[in-house]
Amino acid sequence: MPIKTPTHASVNILLSKINRMSDIAHFFTPVDLENITGQLNYNPTQLGSLIQTYSSNSDFPDLEGIDVALIGVCESRNAENNDACKLAPNEVRSFLYPLYNGGFNLQLVDLGNILPGHSTNDTYFALRSVVDALVRKNIIPIRSEER
């Protein structure tokens, strides 16, 4: 039996049902900061101490009052001659977390990584669902993915 491709209307109905952050938590895997950056303790003015990070030691973050959300996308199936782009989210983190704040007063959260779905369309659906839910809460999503 052929698999039906979801229609635009059915996708919109599903996206409209995503109204709680717990509805997007299942798309993410936690961040292993110690493995990525080599440290867990940052200076109080470094971004690593200011970003709420979804890790194996914490629950999925509460997004109330958050201004900006970092989303990693570990997908490389449509990247021609660049299979390592799936490593880009953690590479971005390795440089981002040690940076100093610079006086900005933003509430930041790192939601972790969206892993590849069964197909690239599954991954894109997860990303679209997450971005839609964040934008509805007035949170600016920042995707770390190399193309």
mmCIF file of N, CA and C in Angstrom:
data_model
loop_
_atom_site.group_PDB
_atom_site.id
_atom_site.type_symbol
_atom_site.label_atom_id
_atom_site.label_comp_id
_atom_site.label_asym_id
_atom_site.label_seq_id
_atom_site.Cartn_x
_atom_site.Cartn_y
_atom_site.Cartn_z
ATOM 1 N N MET A 1 0.842 -1.174 0.000
ATOM 2 C CA MET A 1 0.000 0.000 0.000
ATOM 3 C C MET A 1 0.890 1.242 0.000
ATOM 4 N N PRO A 2 0.705 2.162 -0.929
ATOM 5 C CA PRO A 2 1.558 3.364 -0.991
ATOM 6 C C PRO A 2 1.321 4.272 0.213
ATOM 7 N N ILE A 3 2.388 4.947 0.611
ATOM 8 C CA ILE A 3 2.314 5.887 1.722
ATOM 9 C C ILE A 3 1.790 7.216 1.196
ATOM 10 N N LYS A 4 0.765 7.745 1.858
ATOM 11 C CA LYS A 4 0.207 9.023 1.441
ATOM 12 C C LYS A 4 1.092 10.157 1.920
ATOM 13 N N THR A 5 1.391 11.079 1.040
ATOM 14 C CA THR A 5 2.115 12.283 1.412
ATOM 15 C C THR A 5 1.138 13.232 2.078
ATOM 16 N N PRO A 6 1.507 13.783 3.254
ATOM 17 C CA PRO A 6 0.562 14.687 3.929
ATOM 18 C C PRO A 6 0.264 15.916 3.077
ATOM 19 N N THR A 7 -0.970 16.340 3.106
ATOM 20 C CA THR A 7 -1.356 17.544 2.378
ATOM 21 C C THR A 7 -0.975 18.763 3.202
ATOM 22 N N HIS A 8 -0.946 19.896 2.545
ATOM 23 C CA HIS A 8 -0.644 21.159 3.225
ATOM 24 C C HIS A 8 -1.628 21.386 4.371
ATOM 25 N N ALA A 9 -2.897 21.093 4.128
ATOM 26 C CA ALA A 9 -3.919 21.300 5.160
ATOM 27 C C ALA A 9 -3.693 20.382 6.352
ATOM 28 N N SER A 10 -3.341 19.108 6.100
ATOM 29 C CA SER A 10 -3.138 18.178 7.227
ATOM 30 C C SER A 10 -1.916 18.564 8.039
ATOM 31 N N VAL A 11 -0.882 19.058 7.383
ATOM 32 C CA VAL A 11 0.305 19.521 8.107
ATOM 33 C C VAL A 11 -0.053 20.727 8.972
ATOM 34 N N ASN A 12 -0.837 21.656 8.431
ATOM 35 C CA ASN A 12 -1.242 22.830 9.208
ATOM 36 C C ASN A 12 -2.092 22.447 10.413
ATOM 37 N N ILE A 13 -2.968 21.459 10.257
ATOM 38 C CA ILE A 13 -3.780 21.005 11.389
ATOM 39 C C ILE A 13 -2.877 20.417 12.466
ATOM 40 N N LEU A 14 -1.915 19.600 12.060
ATOM 41 C CA LEU A 14 -0.998 19.007 13.031
ATOM 42 C C LEU A 14 -0.158 20.080 13.711
ATOM 43 N N LEU A 15 0.338 21.024 12.947
ATOM 44 C CA LEU A 15 1.144 22.094 13.535
ATOM 45 C C LEU A 15 0.320 22.940 14.496
ATOM 46 N N SER A 16 -0.961 23.128 14.214
ATOM 47 C CA SER A 16 -1.782 23.932 15.118
ATOM 48 C C SER A 16 -1.996 23.222 16.450
ATOM 49 N N LYS A 17 -1.829 21.898 16.478
ATOM 50 C CA LYS A 17 -1.983 21.143 17.723
ATOM 51 C C LYS A 17 -0.736 21.224 18.594
ATOM 52 N N ILE A 18 0.379 21.654 18.022
ATOM 53 C CA ILE A 18 1.606 21.760 18.797
ATOM 54 C C ILE A 18 1.577 23.094 19.517
ATOM 55 N N ASN A 19 1.071 23.095 20.736
ATOM 56 C CA ASN A 19 0.934 24.348 21.459
ATOM 57 C C ASN A 19 1.671 24.334 22.784
ATOM 58 N N ARG A 20 2.200 23.206 23.179
ATOM 59 C CA ARG A 20 2.975 23.132 24.414
ATOM 60 C C ARG A 20 4.391 22.738 24.049
ATOM 61 N N MET A 21 5.373 23.233 24.821
ATOM 62 C CA MET A 21 6.761 22.919 24.524
ATOM 63 C C MET A 21 7.052 21.436 24.717
ATOM 64 N N SER A 22 6.304 20.762 25.589
ATOM 65 C CA SER A 22 6.525 19.334 25.758
ATOM 66 C C SER A 22 6.203 18.585 24.465
ATOM 67 N N ASP A 23 5.402 19.192 23.605
ATOM 68 C CA ASP A 23 5.069 18.572 22.327
ATOM 69 C C ASP A 23 6.258 18.554 21.371
ATOM 70 N N ILE A 24 7.230 19.408 21.575
ATOM 71 C CA ILE A 24 8.401 19.412 20.700
ATOM 72 C C ILE A 24 9.602 18.725 21.344
ATOM 73 N N ALA A 25 9.535 18.445 22.619
ATOM 74 C CA ALA A 25 10.686 17.870 23.328
ATOM 75 C C ALA A 25 11.120 16.543 22.721
ATOM 76 N N HIS A 26 10.182 15.754 22.221
ATOM 77 C CA HIS A 26 10.536 14.438 21.695
ATOM 78 C C HIS A 26 11.363 14.504 20.405
ATOM 79 N N PHE A 27 11.468 15.670 19.785
ATOM 80 C CA PHE A 27 12.295 15.818 18.590
ATOM 81 C C PHE A 27 13.782 15.937 18.929
ATOM 82 N N PHE A 28 14.104 16.234 20.187
ATOM 83 C CA PHE A 28 15.470 16.609 20.556
ATOM 84 C C PHE A 28 16.210 15.537 21.346
ATOM 85 N N THR A 29 17.521 15.536 21.147
ATOM 86 C CA THR A 29 18.419 14.763 22.010
ATOM 87 C C THR A 29 19.232 15.771 22.811
ATOM 88 N N PRO A 30 19.556 15.434 24.064
ATOM 89 C CA PRO A 30 20.291 16.377 24.909
ATOM 90 C C PRO A 30 21.702 16.649 24.387
ATOM 91 N N VAL A 31 22.237 17.777 24.830
ATOM 92 C CA VAL A 31 23.591 18.200 24.469
ATOM 93 C C VAL A 31 24.571 17.638 25.500
ATOM 94 N N ASP A 32 25.692 17.107 25.034
ATOM 95 C CA ASP A 32 26.756 16.632 25.922
ATOM 96 C C ASP A 32 27.875 17.668 25.896
ATOM 97 N N LEU A 33 27.718 18.719 26.700
ATOM 98 C CA LEU A 33 28.659 19.850 26.666
ATOM 99 C C LEU A 33 30.080 19.465 27.030
ATOM 100 N N GLU A 34 30.244 18.609 28.015
ATOM 101 C CA GLU A 34 31.598 18.240 28.425
ATOM 102 C C GLU A 34 32.349 17.586 27.274
ATOM 103 N N ASN A 35 31.650 16.770 26.500
ATOM 104 C CA ASN A 35 32.269 16.121 25.353
ATOM 105 C C ASN A 35 32.515 17.110 24.209
ATOM 106 N N ILE A 36 31.634 18.101 24.064
ATOM 107 C CA ILE A 36 31.741 19.065 22.961
ATOM 108 C C ILE A 36 32.770 20.153 23.250
ATOM 109 N N THR A 37 32.689 20.744 24.443
ATOM 110 C CA THR A 37 33.549 21.897 24.750
ATOM 111 C C THR A 37 34.708 21.547 25.670
ATOM 112 N N GLY A 38 34.667 20.358 26.280
ATOM 113 C CA GLY A 38 35.741 19.970 27.186
ATOM 114 C C GLY A 38 35.617 20.566 28.575
ATOM 115 N N GLN A 39 34.527 21.245 28.838
ATOM 116 C CA GLN A 39 34.337 21.842 30.153
ATOM 117 C C GLN A 39 32.863 21.993 30.468
ATOM 118 N N LEU A 40 32.571 22.085 31.758
ATOM 119 C CA LEU A 40 31.201 22.313 32.208
ATOM 120 C C LEU A 40 31.079 23.617 32.979
ATOM 121 N N ASN A 41 32.185 24.117 33.498
ATOM 122 C CA ASN A 41 32.169 25.338 34.298
ATOM 123 C C ASN A 41 32.731 26.494 33.480
ATOM 124 N N TYR A 42 31.931 27.538 33.358
ATOM 125 C CA TYR A 42 32.325 28.715 32.599
ATOM 126 C C TYR A 42 32.356 29.916 33.526
ATOM 127 N N ASN A 43 33.096 30.930 33.096
ATOM 128 C CA ASN A 43 33.090 32.216 33.776
ATOM 129 C C ASN A 43 31.659 32.751 33.734
ATOM 130 N N PRO A 44 31.201 33.434 34.768
ATOM 131 C CA PRO A 44 29.815 33.932 34.789
ATOM 132 C C PRO A 44 29.435 34.822 33.612
ATOM 133 N N THR A 45 30.417 35.400 32.921
ATOM 134 C CA THR A 45 30.088 36.261 31.779
ATOM 135 C C THR A 45 30.225 35.539 30.437
ATOM 136 N N GLN A 46 30.597 34.263 30.459
ATOM 137 C CA GLN A 46 30.669 33.490 29.216
ATOM 138 C C GLN A 46 29.286 32.940 28.877
ATOM 139 N N LEU A 47 29.023 32.794 27.591
ATOM 140 C CA LEU A 47 27.717 32.301 27.160
ATOM 141 C C LEU A 47 27.415 30.917 27.728
ATOM 142 N N GLY A 48 28.439 30.095 27.921
ATOM 143 C CA GLY A 48 28.230 28.758 28.466
ATOM 144 C C GLY A 48 27.580 28.752 29.830
ATOM 145 N N SER A 49 27.743 29.820 30.590
ATOM 146 C CA SER A 49 27.084 29.895 31.897
ATOM 147 C C SER A 49 25.739 30.618 31.814
ATOM 148 N N LEU A 50 25.461 31.254 30.697
ATOM 149 C CA LEU A 50 24.231 32.031 30.547
ATOM 150 C C LEU A 50 23.149 31.312 29.743
ATOM 151 N N ILE A 51 23.551 30.317 28.944
ATOM 152 C CA ILE A 51 22.598 29.583 28.107
ATOM 153 C C ILE A 51 22.004 28.434 28.924
ATOM 154 N N GLN A 52 20.677 28.370 28.968
ATOM 155 C CA GLN A 52 20.017 27.199 29.554
ATOM 156 C C GLN A 52 20.137 26.072 28.541
ATOM 157 N N THR A 53 20.782 24.995 28.919
ATOM 158 C CA THR A 53 21.066 23.920 27.974
ATOM 159 C C THR A 53 20.324 22.648 28.348
ATOM 160 N N TYR A 54 19.672 22.069 27.365
ATOM 161 C CA TYR A 54 19.042 20.766 27.554
ATOM 162 C C TYR A 54 20.152 19.722 27.511
ATOM 163 N N SER A 55 20.420 19.099 28.655
ATOM 164 C CA SER A 55 21.479 18.091 28.739
ATOM 165 C C SER A 55 20.921 16.841 29.399
ATOM 166 N N SER A 56 21.732 15.797 29.442
ATOM 167 C CA SER A 56 21.295 14.547 30.066
ATOM 168 C C SER A 56 21.095 14.723 31.574
ATOM 169 N N ASN A 57 21.639 15.800 32.136
ATOM 170 C CA ASN A 57 21.501 16.080 33.569
ATOM 171 C C ASN A 57 20.321 16.993 33.880
ATOM 172 N N SER A 58 19.531 17.358 32.882
ATOM 173 C CA SER A 58 18.427 18.284 33.115
ATOM 174 C C SER A 58 17.208 17.878 32.299
ATOM 175 N N ASP A 59 16.059 18.390 32.714
ATOM 176 C CA ASP A 59 14.826 18.186 31.956
ATOM 177 C C ASP A 59 14.815 19.134 30.764
ATOM 178 N N PHE A 60 13.889 18.877 29.852
ATOM 179 C CA PHE A 60 13.719 19.795 28.732
ATOM 180 C C PHE A 60 13.394 21.167 29.303
ATOM 181 N N PRO A 61 14.048 22.222 28.809
ATOM 182 C CA PRO A 61 13.893 23.551 29.425
ATOM 183 C C PRO A 61 12.490 24.133 29.319
ATOM 184 N N ASP A 62 12.140 24.893 30.345
ATOM 185 C CA ASP A 62 10.919 25.693 30.324
ATOM 186 C C ASP A 62 11.228 26.916 29.474
ATOM 187 N N LEU A 63 10.400 27.202 28.507
ATOM 188 C CA LEU A 63 10.698 28.278 27.565
ATOM 189 C C LEU A 63 10.016 29.593 27.903
ATOM 190 N N GLU A 64 9.427 29.661 29.060
ATOM 191 C CA GLU A 64 8.792 30.916 29.491
ATOM 192 C C GLU A 64 9.863 31.990 29.672
ATOM 193 N N GLY A 65 9.710 33.126 29.010
ATOM 194 C CA GLY A 65 10.649 34.236 29.125
ATOM 195 C C GLY A 65 11.886 34.114 28.262
ATOM 196 N N ILE A 66 11.970 33.089 27.435
ATOM 197 C CA ILE A 66 13.130 32.891 26.556
ATOM 198 C C ILE A 66 12.996 33.792 25.326
ATOM 199 N N ASP A 67 14.127 34.374 24.923
ATOM 200 C CA ASP A 67 14.156 35.243 23.740
ATOM 201 C C ASP A 67 14.665 34.519 22.493
ATOM 202 N N VAL A 68 15.699 33.686 22.664
ATOM 203 C CA VAL A 68 16.368 33.040 21.536
ATOM 204 C C VAL A 68 16.606 31.572 21.867
ATOM 205 N N ALA A 69 16.312 30.696 20.898
ATOM 206 C CA ALA A 69 16.532 29.260 21.068
ATOM 207 C C ALA A 69 17.484 28.752 19.995
ATOM 208 N N LEU A 70 18.503 28.025 20.420
ATOM 209 C CA LEU A 70 19.446 27.391 19.507
ATOM 210 C C LEU A 70 18.964 25.972 19.237
ATOM 211 N N ILE A 71 18.909 25.614 17.956
ATOM 212 C CA ILE A 71 18.447 24.302 17.525
ATOM 213 C C ILE A 71 19.530 23.689 16.646
ATOM 214 N N GLY A 72 20.011 22.516 16.999
ATOM 215 C CA GLY A 72 20.951 21.793 16.142
ATOM 216 C C GLY A 72 20.184 20.849 15.234
ATOM 217 N N VAL A 73 20.600 20.754 13.981
ATOM 218 C CA VAL A 73 19.977 19.822 13.037
ATOM 219 C C VAL A 73 21.082 18.920 12.491
ATOM 220 N N CYS A 74 21.059 17.662 12.897
ATOM 221 C CA CYS A 74 22.105 16.699 12.508
ATOM 222 C C CYS A 74 21.670 15.921 11.275
ATOM 223 N N GLU A 75 21.558 16.597 10.174
ATOM 224 C CA GLU A 75 21.085 16.005 8.924
ATOM 225 C C GLU A 75 22.102 16.283 7.832
ATOM 226 N N SER A 76 22.466 15.241 7.083
ATOM 227 C CA SER A 76 23.440 15.451 6.005
ATOM 228 C C SER A 76 23.050 14.734 4.715
ATOM 229 N N ARG A 77 21.888 14.130 4.653
ATOM 230 C CA ARG A 77 21.535 13.321 3.480
ATOM 231 C C ARG A 77 21.376 14.117 2.203
ATOM 232 N N ASN A 78 21.043 15.388 2.263
ATOM 233 C CA ASN A 78 20.927 16.193 1.046
ATOM 234 C C ASN A 78 22.136 17.097 0.835
ATOM 235 N N ALA A 79 23.184 16.884 1.604
ATOM 236 C CA ALA A 79 24.399 17.688 1.473
ATOM 237 C C ALA A 79 25.366 16.985 0.522
ATOM 238 N N GLU A 80 25.525 17.544 -0.648
ATOM 239 C CA GLU A 80 26.416 16.933 -1.628
ATOM 240 C C GLU A 80 27.864 17.117 -1.206
ATOM 241 N N ASN A 81 28.593 16.020 -1.149
ATOM 242 C CA ASN A 81 30.026 16.025 -0.816
ATOM 243 C C ASN A 81 30.321 16.704 0.520
ATOM 244 N N ASN A 82 29.401 16.605 1.480
ATOM 245 C CA ASN A 82 29.622 17.233 2.779
ATOM 246 C C ASN A 82 28.906 16.432 3.868
ATOM 247 N N ASP A 83 29.245 15.157 3.977
ATOM 248 C CA ASP A 83 28.598 14.284 4.947
ATOM 249 C C ASP A 83 28.854 14.743 6.376
ATOM 250 N N ALA A 84 29.944 15.456 6.613
ATOM 251 C CA ALA A 84 30.289 15.888 7.971
ATOM 252 C C ALA A 84 29.442 17.064 8.448
ATOM 253 N N CYS A 85 28.576 17.613 7.600
ATOM 254 C CA CYS A 85 27.757 18.755 8.041
ATOM 255 C C CYS A 85 26.846 18.382 9.198
ATOM 256 N N LYS A 86 26.572 17.084 9.378
ATOM 257 C CA LYS A 86 25.752 16.663 10.519
ATOM 258 C C LYS A 86 26.458 16.920 11.845
ATOM 259 N N LEU A 87 27.763 17.191 11.787
ATOM 260 C CA LEU A 87 28.544 17.500 12.988
ATOM 261 C C LEU A 87 28.552 18.999 13.298
ATOM 262 N N ALA A 88 28.022 19.801 12.382
ATOM 263 C CA ALA A 88 28.076 21.262 12.521
ATOM 264 C C ALA A 88 27.447 21.792 13.803
ATOM 265 N N PRO A 89 26.283 21.286 14.263
ATOM 266 C CA PRO A 89 25.692 21.869 15.480
ATOM 267 C C PRO A 89 26.631 21.816 16.686
ATOM 268 N N ASN A 90 27.278 20.697 16.893
ATOM 269 C CA ASN A 90 28.182 20.592 18.042
ATOM 270 C C ASN A 90 29.464 21.390 17.823
ATOM 271 N N GLU A 91 29.880 21.530 16.579
ATOM 272 C CA GLU A 91 31.049 22.367 16.278
ATOM 273 C C GLU A 91 30.732 23.834 16.572
ATOM 274 N N VAL A 92 29.530 24.277 16.219
ATOM 275 C CA VAL A 92 29.096 25.648 16.538
ATOM 276 C C VAL A 92 29.114 25.851 18.044
ATOM 277 N N ARG A 93 28.588 24.879 18.785
ATOM 278 C CA ARG A 93 28.571 24.986 20.253
ATOM 279 C C ARG A 93 29.982 25.093 20.825
ATOM 280 N N SER A 94 30.931 24.362 20.255
ATOM 281 C CA SER A 94 32.297 24.371 20.790
ATOM 282 C C SER A 94 32.925 25.758 20.717
ATOM 283 N N PHE A 95 32.474 26.591 19.789
ATOM 284 C CA PHE A 95 32.970 27.962 19.673
ATOM 285 C C PHE A 95 32.051 28.977 20.348
ATOM 286 N N LEU A 96 30.748 28.684 20.399
ATOM 287 C CA LEU A 96 29.768 29.607 20.963
ATOM 288 C C LEU A 96 29.839 29.686 22.487
ATOM 289 N N TYR A 97 29.871 28.565 23.150
ATOM 290 C CA TYR A 97 29.797 28.541 24.614
ATOM 291 C C TYR A 97 30.949 29.274 25.306
ATOM 292 N N PRO A 98 32.178 29.225 24.806
ATOM 293 C CA PRO A 98 33.254 29.976 25.473
ATOM 294 C C PRO A 98 33.234 31.487 25.236
ATOM 295 N N LEU A 99 32.416 31.975 24.303
ATOM 296 C CA LEU A 99 32.361 33.411 24.027
ATOM 297 C C LEU A 99 31.835 34.167 25.234
ATOM 298 N N TYR A 100 32.201 35.442 25.310
ATOM 299 C CA TYR A 100 31.727 36.295 26.403
ATOM 300 C C TYR A 100 30.473 37.030 25.975
ATOM 301 N N ASN A 101 29.654 37.352 26.950
ATOM 302 C CA ASN A 101 28.328 37.912 26.749
ATOM 303 C C ASN A 101 28.327 39.198 25.937
ATOM 304 N N GLY A 102 29.182 40.120 26.224
ATOM 305 C CA GLY A 102 29.199 41.378 25.487
ATOM 306 C C GLY A 102 28.133 42.360 25.925
ATOM 307 N N GLY A 103 27.506 42.134 27.049
ATOM 308 C CA GLY A 103 26.537 43.084 27.581
ATOM 309 C C GLY A 103 25.123 42.922 27.076
ATOM 310 N N PHE A 104 24.845 41.891 26.292
ATOM 311 C CA PHE A 104 23.485 41.662 25.816
ATOM 312 C C PHE A 104 22.638 41.112 26.944
ATOM 313 N N ASN A 105 21.370 41.440 26.934
ATOM 314 C CA ASN A 105 20.472 40.967 27.970
ATOM 315 C C ASN A 105 19.379 40.102 27.346
ATOM 316 N N LEU A 106 19.789 38.975 26.784
ATOM 317 C CA LEU A 106 18.851 38.043 26.165
ATOM 318 C C LEU A 106 18.792 36.770 26.988
ATOM 319 N N GLN A 107 17.618 36.169 27.048
ATOM 320 C CA GLN A 107 17.465 34.865 27.671
ATOM 321 C C GLN A 107 17.623 33.815 26.573
ATOM 322 N N LEU A 108 18.684 33.008 26.693
ATOM 323 C CA LEU A 108 19.039 32.040 25.661
ATOM 324 C C LEU A 108 18.809 30.614 26.145
ATOM 325 N N VAL A 109 18.412 29.749 25.219
ATOM 326 C CA VAL A 109 18.262 28.334 25.521
ATOM 327 C C VAL A 109 18.833 27.525 24.358
ATOM 328 N N ASP A 110 19.471 26.410 24.678
ATOM 329 C CA ASP A 110 19.956 25.459 23.683
ATOM 330 C C ASP A 110 19.085 24.220 23.832
ATOM 331 N N LEU A 111 18.235 23.967 22.855
ATOM 332 C CA LEU A 111 17.276 22.867 22.944
ATOM 333 C C LEU A 111 17.886 21.509 22.615
ATOM 334 N N GLY A 112 19.106 21.484 22.100
ATOM 335 C CA GLY A 112 19.728 20.218 21.732
ATOM 336 C C GLY A 112 19.688 20.016 20.230
ATOM 337 N N ASN A 113 19.800 18.748 19.823
ATOM 338 C CA ASN A 113 19.879 18.409 18.404
ATOM 339 C C ASN A 113 18.657 17.634 17.936
ATOM 340 N N ILE A 114 18.200 17.993 16.746
ATOM 341 C CA ILE A 114 17.198 17.197 16.053
ATOM 342 C C ILE A 114 17.980 16.179 15.231
ATOM 343 N N LEU A 115 17.779 14.912 15.525
ATOM 344 C CA LEU A 115 18.476 13.859 14.792
ATOM 345 C C LEU A 115 17.761 13.562 13.477
ATOM 346 N N PRO A 116 18.460 12.954 12.526
ATOM 347 C CA PRO A 116 17.807 12.630 11.257
ATOM 348 C C PRO A 116 16.598 11.725 11.462
ATOM 349 N N GLY A 117 15.533 12.030 10.758
ATOM 350 C CA GLY A 117 14.340 11.190 10.785
ATOM 351 C C GLY A 117 14.506 10.018 9.835
ATOM 352 N N HIS A 118 13.445 9.248 9.664
ATOM 353 C CA HIS A 118 13.473 8.110 8.744
ATOM 354 C C HIS A 118 13.800 8.582 7.326
ATOM 355 N N SER A 119 13.299 9.742 6.967
ATOM 356 C CA SER A 119 13.605 10.360 5.677
ATOM 357 C C SER A 119 13.960 11.826 5.930
ATOM 358 N N THR A 120 14.502 12.479 4.919
ATOM 359 C CA THR A 120 14.799 13.903 5.086
ATOM 360 C C THR A 120 13.512 14.687 5.316
ATOM 361 N N ASN A 121 12.410 14.256 4.711
ATOM 362 C CA ASN A 121 11.128 14.936 4.947
ATOM 363 C C ASN A 121 10.723 14.857 6.410
ATOM 364 N N ASP A 122 11.041 13.735 7.083
ATOM 365 C CA ASP A 122 10.750 13.620 8.511
ATOM 366 C C ASP A 122 11.555 14.634 9.311
ATOM 367 N N THR A 123 12.826 14.775 8.959
ATOM 368 C CA THR A 123 13.680 15.739 9.650
ATOM 369 C C THR A 123 13.171 17.156 9.426
ATOM 370 N N TYR A 124 12.809 17.462 8.180
ATOM 371 C CA TYR A 124 12.304 18.795 7.874
ATOM 372 C C TYR A 124 10.975 19.051 8.572
ATOM 373 N N PHE A 125 10.142 18.014 8.699
ATOM 374 C CA PHE A 125 8.883 18.159 9.426
ATOM 375 C C PHE A 125 9.156 18.499 10.889
ATOM 376 N N ALA A 126 10.102 17.800 11.500
ATOM 377 C CA ALA A 126 10.450 18.065 12.906
ATOM 378 C C ALA A 126 10.937 19.503 13.055
ATOM 379 N N LEU A 127 11.821 19.929 12.164
ATOM 380 C CA LEU A 127 12.346 21.292 12.232
ATOM 381 C C LEU A 127 11.230 22.321 12.041
ATOM 382 N N ARG A 128 10.372 22.088 11.062
ATOM 383 C CA ARG A 128 9.257 23.011 10.807
ATOM 384 C C ARG A 128 8.323 23.075 12.026
ATOM 385 N N SER A 129 8.056 21.945 12.652
ATOM 386 C CA SER A 129 7.190 21.893 13.832
ATOM 387 C C SER A 129 7.799 22.675 14.986
ATOM 388 N N VAL A 130 9.102 22.499 15.202
ATOM 389 C CA VAL A 130 9.789 23.195 16.289
ATOM 390 C C VAL A 130 9.807 24.699 16.044
ATOM 391 N N VAL A 131 10.173 25.100 14.840
ATOM 392 C CA VAL A 131 10.233 26.536 14.519
ATOM 393 C C VAL A 131 8.853 27.163 14.669
ATOM 394 N N ASP A 132 7.818 26.478 14.187
ATOM 395 C CA ASP A 132 6.460 26.996 14.309
ATOM 396 C C ASP A 132 6.085 27.198 15.779
ATOM 397 N N ALA A 133 6.372 26.201 16.627
ATOM 398 C CA ALA A 133 6.034 26.303 18.048
ATOM 399 C C ALA A 133 6.799 27.438 18.723
ATOM 400 N N LEU A 134 8.073 27.616 18.376
ATOM 401 C CA LEU A 134 8.875 28.683 18.976
ATOM 402 C C LEU A 134 8.391 30.060 18.537
ATOM 403 N N VAL A 135 8.132 30.219 17.257
ATOM 404 C CA VAL A 135 7.679 31.513 16.741
ATOM 405 C C VAL A 135 6.334 31.890 17.356
ATOM 406 N N ARG A 136 5.469 30.929 17.573
ATOM 407 C CA ARG A 136 4.173 31.199 18.206
ATOM 408 C C ARG A 136 4.357 31.710 19.637
ATOM 409 N N LYS A 137 5.501 31.391 20.261
ATOM 410 C CA LYS A 137 5.800 31.872 21.613
ATOM 411 C C LYS A 137 6.719 33.090 21.581
ATOM 412 N N ASN A 138 6.901 33.688 20.391
ATOM 413 C CA ASN A 138 7.762 34.865 20.206
ATOM 414 C C ASN A 138 9.214 34.592 20.585
ATOM 415 N N ILE A 139 9.683 33.382 20.319
ATOM 416 C CA ILE A 139 11.075 33.001 20.543
ATOM 417 C C ILE A 139 11.755 32.925 19.183
ATOM 418 N N ILE A 140 12.908 33.554 19.068
ATOM 419 C CA ILE A 140 13.649 33.551 17.815
ATOM 420 C C ILE A 140 14.440 32.253 17.719
ATOM 421 N N PRO A 141 14.150 31.408 16.725
ATOM 422 C CA PRO A 141 14.919 30.173 16.561
ATOM 423 C C PRO A 141 16.186 30.436 15.752
ATOM 424 N N ILE A 142 17.293 29.853 16.195
ATOM 425 C CA ILE A 142 18.543 29.918 15.444
ATOM 426 C C ILE A 142 18.963 28.489 15.169
ATOM 427 N N ARG A 143 19.035 28.151 13.901
ATOM 428 C CA ARG A 143 19.366 26.798 13.489
ATOM 429 C C ARG A 143 20.855 26.719 13.205
ATOM 430 N N SER A 144 21.505 25.730 13.782
ATOM 431 C CA SER A 144 22.914 25.502 13.466
ATOM 432 C C SER A 144 23.001 24.260 12.614
ATOM 433 N N GLU A 145 23.223 24.499 11.319
ATOM 434 C CA GLU A 145 23.303 23.430 10.344
ATOM 435 C C GLU A 145 24.142 23.978 9.192
ATOM 436 N N GLU A 146 25.097 23.221 8.755
ATOM 437 C CA GLU A 146 25.901 23.651 7.622
ATOM 438 C C GLU A 146 25.293 23.096 6.350
ATOM 439 N N ARG A 147 25.341 23.856 5.295
ATOM 440 C CA ARG A 147 24.823 23.383 4.004
ATOM 441 C C ARG A 147 25.914 23.343 2.985
#
